[in-house]
mmCIF file of C-alpha atoms in Angstrom:
data_model
loop_
_atom_site.group_PDB
_atom_site.id
_atom_site.type_symbol
_atom_site.label_atom_id
_atom_site.label_comp_id
_atom_site.label_asym_id
_atom_site.label_seq_id
_atom_site.Cartn_x
_atom_site.Cartn_y
_atom_site.Cartn_z
ATOM 1 C CA VAL A 324 -0.283 -0.167 0.553
ATOM 2 C CA LYS A 325 1.509 3.064 -0.796
ATOM 3 C CA VAL A 326 1.281 6.009 1.105
ATOM 4 C CA PHE A 327 0.852 8.787 -2.048
ATOM 5 C CA THR A 328 1.259 13.419 -1.303
ATOM 6 C CA VAL A 329 -1.009 15.957 -1.781
ATOM 7 C CA ALA A 330 1.073 17.049 -4.518
ATOM 8 C CA GLU A 331 1.051 13.419 -6.335
ATOM 9 C CA LEU A 332 -2.822 12.506 -6.329
ATOM 10 C CA LYS A 333 -3.648 16.135 -7.608
ATOM 11 C CA LYS A 334 -0.564 15.308 -11.138
ATOM 12 C CA ALA A 335 -2.352 12.049 -10.988
ATOM 13 C CA THR A 336 -6.651 14.039 -11.045
ATOM 14 C CA ASN A 337 -5.057 16.681 -13.509
ATOM 15 C CA ASP A 338 -5.526 19.009 -10.257
ATOM 16 C CA PHE A 339 -9.572 17.092 -9.681
ATOM 17 C CA ARG A 340 -11.234 18.443 -12.462
ATOM 18 C CA LYS A 341 -13.997 18.394 -12.092
ATOM 19 C CA GLU A 342 -15.054 15.831 -15.325
ATOM 20 C CA MET A 343 -12.352 13.570 -13.466
ATOM 21 C CA VAL A 344 -15.096 13.443 -11.272
ATOM 22 C CA ILE A 345 -17.132 10.172 -11.297
ATOM 23 C CA GLY A 346 -20.194 8.295 -9.108
ATOM 24 C CA ASP A 347 -22.828 9.696 -7.433
ATOM 25 C CA SER A 348 -22.940 7.907 -4.555
ATOM 26 C CA PHE A 349 -22.073 9.034 -0.627
ATOM 27 C CA GLY A 350 -19.895 11.273 -1.252
ATOM 28 C CA SER A 351 -18.571 11.008 -5.616
ATOM 29 C CA HIS A 352 -14.930 10.137 -6.177
ATOM 30 C CA VAL A 353 -12.579 10.721 -8.267
ATOM 31 C CA ARG A 354 -10.745 9.593 -11.361
ATOM 32 C CA GLY A 355 -6.852 9.091 -12.189
ATOM 33 C CA TYR A 356 -4.033 7.509 -13.361
ATOM 34 C CA ILE A 357 -0.540 6.473 -11.975
ATOM 35 C CA ASN A 358 1.643 4.076 -13.097
ATOM 36 C CA PRO A 359 1.451 0.446 -12.932
ATOM 37 C CA LYS A 360 4.126 -0.844 -11.507
ATOM 38 C CA THR A 361 5.696 1.987 -9.652
ATOM 39 C CA LEU A 362 1.803 3.483 -8.537
ATOM 40 C CA SER A 363 3.421 7.278 -9.480
ATOM 41 C CA PRO A 364 1.418 9.711 -10.798
ATOM 42 C CA ALA A 365 1.215 9.621 -15.069
ATOM 43 C CA LYS A 366 -1.096 11.345 -18.143
ATOM 44 C CA GLU A 367 -4.863 11.407 -18.176
ATOM 45 C CA GLY A 368 -5.782 7.593 -20.339
ATOM 46 C CA VAL A 369 -1.978 7.331 -19.695
ATOM 47 C CA GLY A 370 -1.810 3.375 -17.463
ATOM 48 C CA MET A 371 -3.597 1.723 -15.087
ATOM 49 C CA ALA A 372 -7.101 4.318 -13.712
ATOM 50 C CA VAL A 373 -7.221 4.709 -10.616
ATOM 51 C CA ALA A 374 -10.300 6.349 -7.951
ATOM 52 C CA VAL A 375 -10.081 8.793 -5.507
ATOM 53 C CA LYS A 376 -12.324 10.075 -2.424
ATOM 54 C CA ARG A 377 -11.130 12.098 0.381
ATOM 55 C CA CYS A 378 -12.423 12.233 3.260
ATOM 56 C CA TYR A 379 -13.160 15.049 6.150
ATOM 57 C CA MET A 380 -11.801 13.539 9.557
ATOM 58 C CA PHE A 381 -12.840 14.489 13.095
ATOM 59 C CA LYS A 382 -8.843 14.872 13.511
ATOM 60 C CA ASP A 383 -5.485 14.092 11.642
ATOM 61 C CA LEU A 384 -4.729 10.889 9.852
ATOM 62 C CA ASP A 385 -3.039 9.385 13.574
ATOM 63 C CA GLN A 386 -1.316 5.437 13.428
ATOM 64 C CA ASP A 387 -5.079 4.000 14.328
ATOM 65 C CA LEU A 388 -6.390 4.660 10.602
ATOM 66 C CA GLN A 389 -3.387 4.033 9.185
ATOM 67 C CA ASP A 390 -3.320 0.691 10.143
ATOM 68 C CA TRP A 391 -7.015 0.347 9.663
ATOM 69 C CA LEU A 392 -6.785 1.077 6.063
ATOM 70 C CA VAL A 393 -3.726 -1.465 5.541
ATOM 71 C CA SER A 394 -4.979 -4.411 7.934
ATOM 72 C CA SER A 395 -8.927 -4.183 6.726
ATOM 73 C CA TYR A 396 -9.436 -1.732 3.552
ATOM 74 C CA ASP A 397 -9.561 -5.475 1.324
ATOM 75 C CA PHE A 398 -11.060 -6.555 3.584
ATOM 76 C CA LEU A 399 -14.050 -4.781 4.637
ATOM 77 C CA VAL A 400 -14.697 -3.011 1.913
ATOM 78 C CA LEU A 401 -14.344 -5.681 -1.606
ATOM 79 C CA VAL A 402 -12.262 -3.286 -2.900
ATOM 80 C CA LYS A 403 -8.865 -2.803 -3.607
ATOM 81 C CA LEU A 404 -6.991 -0.762 -1.089
ATOM 82 C CA ILE A 405 -4.183 1.131 -3.876
ATOM 83 C CA GLY A 406 -3.432 3.855 -1.463
ATOM 84 C CA TYR A 407 -4.294 6.161 0.960
ATOM 85 C CA GLY A 408 -1.989 9.861 1.717
ATOM 86 C CA SER A 409 -4.138 12.834 4.246
ATOM 87 C CA ASP A 410 -3.601 16.731 4.334
ATOM 88 C CA HIS A 411 -4.252 17.680 7.998
ATOM 89 C CA ARG A 412 -7.794 16.635 8.762
ATOM 90 C CA THR A 413 -8.302 15.547 4.873
ATOM 91 C CA LEU A 414 -7.786 12.018 4.247
ATOM 92 C CA PHE A 415 -7.592 10.614 0.671
ATOM 93 C CA ILE A 416 -7.750 7.552 -0.381
ATOM 94 C CA VAL A 417 -6.714 5.742 -3.551
ATOM 95 C CA ALA A 418 -8.758 2.466 -4.716
ATOM 96 C CA GLU A 419 -9.625 0.096 -7.428
ATOM 97 C CA TYR A 420 -11.338 2.022 -10.916
ATOM 98 C CA PHE A 421 -14.052 -0.176 -12.109
ATOM 99 C CA PRO A 422 -14.995 1.068 -15.457
ATOM 100 C CA ASN A 423 -18.680 0.623 -15.781
ATOM 101 C CA GLY A 424 -19.580 2.517 -12.246
ATOM 102 C CA SER A 425 -21.879 1.592 -10.613
ATOM 103 C CA LEU A 426 -24.692 -0.810 -10.892
ATOM 104 C CA LYS A 427 -27.477 3.230 -10.547
ATOM 105 C CA ASN A 428 -26.353 2.975 -13.756
ATOM 106 C CA TYR A 429 -28.042 0.574 -15.329
ATOM 107 C CA ILE A 430 -31.171 -0.205 -13.866
ATOM 108 C CA TYR A 431 -33.676 1.996 -15.219
ATOM 109 C CA ARG A 432 -35.682 1.885 -18.531
ATOM 110 C CA GLU A 433 -34.811 6.148 -18.046
ATOM 111 C CA ASN A 434 -31.272 7.507 -19.255
ATOM 112 C CA ARG A 435 -29.040 4.209 -18.733
ATOM 113 C CA PRO A 436 -26.500 3.096 -21.524
ATOM 114 C CA LYS A 437 -27.463 -0.145 -22.444
ATOM 115 C CA SER A 438 -30.465 -2.707 -21.522
ATOM 116 C CA LEU A 439 -28.267 -5.568 -19.477
ATOM 117 C CA PRO A 440 -29.429 -8.922 -19.824
ATOM 118 C CA TRP A 441 -30.965 -11.586 -18.563
ATOM 119 C CA GLU A 442 -27.684 -13.659 -17.881
ATOM 120 C CA THR A 443 -26.098 -10.621 -16.448
ATOM 121 C CA ARG A 444 -28.133 -9.582 -14.119
ATOM 122 C CA LEU A 445 -28.133 -12.460 -12.322
ATOM 123 C CA ASN A 446 -25.519 -13.281 -12.298
ATOM 124 C CA ILE A 447 -24.622 -9.205 -10.827
ATOM 125 C CA SER A 448 -27.561 -9.811 -8.598
ATOM 126 C CA ILE A 449 -24.688 -13.321 -7.634
ATOM 127 C CA GLY A 450 -22.657 -10.982 -7.138
ATOM 128 C CA VAL A 451 -23.893 -8.679 -5.107
ATOM 129 C CA ALA A 452 -25.504 -11.564 -2.943
ATOM 130 C CA GLN A 453 -22.709 -13.256 -2.469
ATOM 131 C CA CYS A 454 -20.558 -9.742 -0.974
ATOM 132 C CA LEU A 455 -22.979 -9.430 1.136
ATOM 133 C CA ALA A 456 -23.693 -13.114 2.489
ATOM 134 C CA PHE A 457 -20.168 -13.047 3.276
ATOM 135 C CA LEU A 458 -19.528 -10.027 5.188
ATOM 136 C CA HIS A 459 -23.239 -10.911 7.215
ATOM 137 C CA SER A 460 -20.994 -14.392 7.412
ATOM 138 C CA TRP A 461 -18.270 -12.103 9.389
ATOM 139 C CA LYS A 462 -19.480 -9.978 11.169
ATOM 140 C CA LYS A 463 -22.940 -11.163 12.211
ATOM 141 C CA THR A 464 -24.641 -8.428 11.484
ATOM 142 C CA SER A 465 -24.968 -4.913 9.708
ATOM 143 C CA LEU A 466 -21.272 -3.523 8.828
ATOM 144 C CA SER A 467 -23.342 -0.031 7.041
ATOM 145 C CA ARG A 468 -24.264 2.620 9.640
ATOM 146 C CA ARG A 469 -26.858 2.991 5.650
ATOM 147 C CA TYR A 470 -28.801 0.685 4.240
ATOM 148 C CA ILE A 471 -27.234 -0.804 0.650
ATOM 149 C CA THR A 472 -28.096 0.926 -2.822
ATOM 150 C CA ALA A 473 -27.075 0.276 -6.524
ATOM 151 C CA SER A 474 -24.758 3.518 -6.648
ATOM 152 C CA LYS A 475 -22.895 0.833 -3.585
ATOM 153 C CA ILE A 476 -23.040 -1.380 -6.374
ATOM 154 C CA LEU A 477 -19.889 -1.119 -8.731
ATOM 155 C CA LEU A 478 -19.532 -2.952 -12.702
ATOM 156 C CA ASP A 479 -15.694 -4.018 -13.545
ATOM 157 C CA LEU A 480 -14.794 -4.048 -17.596
ATOM 158 C CA GLU A 481 -17.043 -6.840 -17.015
ATOM 159 C CA PHE A 482 -19.494 -6.537 -15.592
ATOM 160 C CA ASN A 483 -19.144 -8.329 -12.193
ATOM 161 C CA ALA A 484 -20.301 -6.486 -9.167
ATOM 162 C CA ARG A 485 -18.547 -5.224 -5.886
ATOM 163 C CA VAL A 486 -20.237 -3.476 -3.488
ATOM 164 C CA SER A 487 -18.658 -1.254 -2.147
ATOM 165 C CA TYR A 488 -18.089 0.403 1.895
ATOM 166 C CA PHE A 489 -16.997 3.574 -0.368
ATOM 167 C CA GLY A 490 -18.966 5.766 2.027
ATOM 168 C CA LEU A 491 -17.179 8.021 4.309
ATOM 169 C CA GLU A 492 -19.774 6.749 6.874
ATOM 170 C CA ASN A 493 -17.696 3.022 7.491
ATOM 171 C CA LEU A 494 -14.547 4.485 7.762
ATOM 172 C CA PRO A 495 -12.963 5.936 11.578
ATOM 173 C CA TYR A 496 -13.107 9.098 12.371
ATOM 174 C CA CYS A 497 -14.686 10.395 9.307
ATOM 175 C CA GLU A 498 -17.869 12.872 8.819
ATOM 176 C CA GLU A 499 -20.965 10.959 7.614
ATOM 177 C CA GLY A 500 -21.563 14.202 5.845
ATOM 178 C CA THR A 501 -25.212 15.461 4.801
ATOM 179 C CA HIS A 502 -26.487 13.656 2.234
ATOM 180 C CA VAL A 503 -28.845 11.105 2.611
ATOM 181 C CA PRO A 504 -30.139 7.844 0.101
ATOM 182 C CA SER A 505 -33.132 7.450 -1.688
ATOM 183 C CA LEU A 506 -35.563 5.600 0.234
ATOM 184 C CA ASP A 507 -36.747 3.404 -2.203
ATOM 185 C CA TYR A 508 -34.497 1.314 -0.902
ATOM 186 C CA ALA A 509 -34.804 2.017 3.164
ATOM 187 C CA PRO A 510 -36.222 -1.357 4.844
ATOM 188 C CA PRO A 511 -39.579 0.587 6.650
ATOM 189 C CA GLU A 512 -39.063 -0.749 10.493
ATOM 190 C CA TYR A 513 -35.996 2.395 9.616
ATOM 191 C CA ILE A 514 -38.266 4.114 7.659
ATOM 192 C CA LEU A 515 -41.249 3.999 10.521
ATOM 193 C CA SER A 516 -38.609 4.979 12.815
ATOM 194 C CA GLY A 517 -38.142 8.276 12.155
ATOM 195 C CA ASN A 518 -34.847 7.231 10.774
ATOM 196 C CA LYS A 519 -33.378 5.759 14.161
ATOM 197 C CA TRP A 520 -33.863 2.189 14.134
ATOM 198 C CA LYS A 521 -30.558 0.241 13.836
ATOM 199 C CA LEU A 522 -30.205 -1.199 10.536
ATOM 200 C CA ASP A 523 -28.674 -5.742 10.634
ATOM 201 C CA MET A 524 -29.056 -7.441 8.373
ATOM 202 C CA SER A 525 -32.416 -7.871 8.084
ATOM 203 C CA GLY A 526 -32.234 -4.772 6.712
ATOM 204 C CA ASP A 527 -29.789 -5.177 3.977
ATOM 205 C CA VAL A 528 -31.255 -8.326 2.808
ATOM 206 C CA TYR A 529 -34.437 -5.667 2.432
ATOM 207 C CA SER A 530 -32.700 -2.745 0.188
ATOM 208 C CA PHE A 531 -31.156 -5.696 -1.704
ATOM 209 C CA GLY A 532 -34.350 -7.082 -2.862
ATOM 210 C CA ALA A 533 -35.758 -3.361 -3.252
ATOM 211 C CA ILE A 534 -32.320 -3.602 -5.452
ATOM 212 C CA LEU A 535 -33.226 -6.881 -6.963
ATOM 213 C CA LEU A 536 -37.047 -5.401 -7.988
ATOM 214 C CA GLN A 537 -35.570 -2.653 -9.375
ATOM 215 C CA MET A 538 -33.661 -4.915 -11.569
ATOM 216 C CA LEU A 539 -36.591 -6.966 -12.575
ATOM 217 C CA THR A 540 -38.667 -4.077 -13.573
ATOM 218 C CA GLY A 541 -36.493 -1.526 -14.782
ATOM 219 C CA LEU A 542 -38.917 0.872 -12.181
ATOM 220 C CA LYS A 543 -38.226 2.490 -8.474
ATOM 221 C CA MET A 544 -39.647 1.226 -5.784
ATOM 222 C CA ARG A 545 -42.521 4.187 -5.220
ATOM 223 C CA ARG A 546 -43.887 3.285 -8.224
ATOM 224 C CA ILE A 547 -44.570 -0.943 -7.550
ATOM 225 C CA ILE A 548 -43.769 -1.385 -3.697
ATOM 226 C CA LEU A 549 -47.636 -1.370 -3.045
ATOM 227 C CA GLU A 550 -48.720 -3.367 -6.234
ATOM 228 C CA ILE A 551 -46.228 -5.653 -4.941
ATOM 229 C CA ARG A 552 -47.591 -6.777 -1.862
ATOM 230 C CA ASN A 553 -51.020 -7.079 -2.951
ATOM 231 C CA ASP A 554 -50.299 -8.715 -6.259
ATOM 232 C CA ASN A 555 -48.105 -12.253 -6.161
ATOM 233 C CA GLU A 556 -48.454 -11.215 -10.008
ATOM 234 C CA SER A 557 -47.810 -8.370 -10.200
ATOM 235 C CA ILE A 558 -44.205 -8.755 -10.422
ATOM 236 C CA ALA A 559 -43.843 -10.328 -13.531
ATOM 237 C CA LYS A 560 -46.390 -7.892 -15.046
ATOM 238 C CA MET A 561 -43.980 -5.152 -14.832
ATOM 239 C CA ILE A 562 -40.677 -7.221 -15.951
ATOM 240 C CA ASP A 563 -38.519 -4.594 -18.043
ATOM 241 C CA PRO A 564 -39.887 -5.302 -21.379
ATOM 242 C CA ASP A 565 -36.620 -5.423 -22.699
ATOM 243 C CA LEU A 566 -36.533 -8.629 -21.021
ATOM 244 C CA GLU A 567 -39.369 -9.958 -23.140
ATOM 245 C CA ASN A 568 -38.458 -13.551 -23.748
ATOM 246 C CA SER A 569 -35.568 -13.442 -23.719
ATOM 247 C CA TYR A 570 -34.806 -15.229 -20.112
ATOM 248 C CA PRO A 571 -35.758 -18.384 -18.941
ATOM 249 C CA ILE A 572 -40.392 -17.995 -17.201
ATOM 250 C CA GLN A 573 -39.559 -19.908 -14.441
ATOM 251 C CA GLU A 574 -36.551 -18.658 -14.181
ATOM 252 C CA GLY A 575 -38.527 -15.329 -13.495
ATOM 253 C CA ILE A 576 -40.611 -16.393 -11.238
ATOM 254 C CA ARG A 577 -38.329 -17.748 -8.516
ATOM 255 C CA MET A 578 -36.340 -14.368 -8.818
ATOM 256 C CA CYS A 579 -40.675 -12.731 -8.302
ATOM 257 C CA GLU A 580 -40.312 -15.348 -5.379
ATOM 258 C CA ILE A 581 -36.881 -13.863 -4.174
ATOM 259 C CA ILE A 582 -37.970 -10.624 -4.128
ATOM 260 C CA LYS A 583 -40.696 -10.875 -2.476
ATOM 261 C CA GLN A 584 -39.499 -13.021 0.944
ATOM 262 C CA CYS A 585 -36.492 -10.208 0.617
ATOM 263 C CA LEU A 586 -39.286 -7.395 1.068
ATOM 264 C CA GLU A 587 -41.212 -8.770 3.896
ATOM 265 C CA GLU A 588 -42.486 -6.270 6.216
ATOM 266 C CA ASP A 589 -42.549 -8.339 9.085
ATOM 267 C CA PRO A 590 -38.096 -8.406 9.311
ATOM 268 C CA LYS A 591 -38.184 -11.470 10.999
ATOM 269 C CA ASN A 592 -39.523 -13.113 7.777
ATOM 270 C CA ARG A 593 -37.115 -12.005 5.227
ATOM 271 C CA PRO A 594 -34.614 -15.744 4.763
ATOM 272 C CA SER A 595 -30.660 -14.804 5.713
ATOM 273 C CA MET A 596 -28.542 -13.473 3.166
ATOM 274 C CA GLN A 597 -27.529 -17.070 3.171
ATOM 275 C CA GLN A 598 -29.863 -18.075 1.415
ATOM 276 C CA VAL A 599 -31.001 -15.884 -0.872
ATOM 277 C CA LEU A 600 -27.820 -16.537 -2.589
ATOM 278 C CA ASP A 601 -28.452 -19.903 -2.297
ATOM 279 C CA ASN A 602 -31.587 -19.500 -4.330
ATOM 280 C CA LEU A 603 -29.608 -17.821 -6.742
ATOM 281 C CA ASN A 604 -27.351 -20.641 -6.987
ATOM 282 C CA ALA A 605 -30.437 -22.659 -7.952
ATOM 283 C CA ILE A 606 -31.865 -20.930 -10.887
ATOM 284 C CA ALA A 607 -28.262 -19.628 -12.986
ATOM 285 C CA ARG A 608 -28.241 -24.028 -12.380
ATOM 286 C CA THR A 609 -30.693 -24.476 -14.231
#
């Protein structure tokens, strides 16, 4: 893990130029370029692309936070840490870059660059479920102080998915900022508590179900959630028209059932992420 100077990061990101900003999850990050061998700054479009995130801390970078970054960041965030730097109370995190951005870019029918085929959507679902099941098995609780959203699911060149806890809310001593994620993904117990409910694993399952639902329909949650709870066939009726006649009907029906289980209003009735993963893998094997 390299310790970057602020001068190196400015050079790598063209002085954090606005045009280099990517993503819209909790605190956008900036694309930069470095030499893959020496990790020194490279010109735009040359060398290896990286994502640089700025975090504003409550105190100066100390040895404890440096140790946390080196020992835990890759494991908890599931995104490779390349290096970091600091300037007083500003922490810069340099991590691997995902060329296809976040799932949010592809999830809605309107304004997406292209429609993803059924197999890709299923593979993304399995990839996200694997990440969450792994994190839950290790921590036995939700690892985020906020719920999972499509913006936190990053896609590599082959559209393999990674859940990124790149959000500042998970870094020690970092300010959470004022960004409020969409309530489309918030479990009902969280909303009804006035956002005071402590998020847990069942909340992650609900958020995952909301993401699955939007991937399957291409619609935003607020347009469909009430119908789904009152009509067992409503999901199938709203499946993204771009998928018409291009997916196995039985797989679609089984996906709808997984979604309904994840979106149960009572947290106790929701499956575990491992159960969800097993069910998705069963669909993929058919």
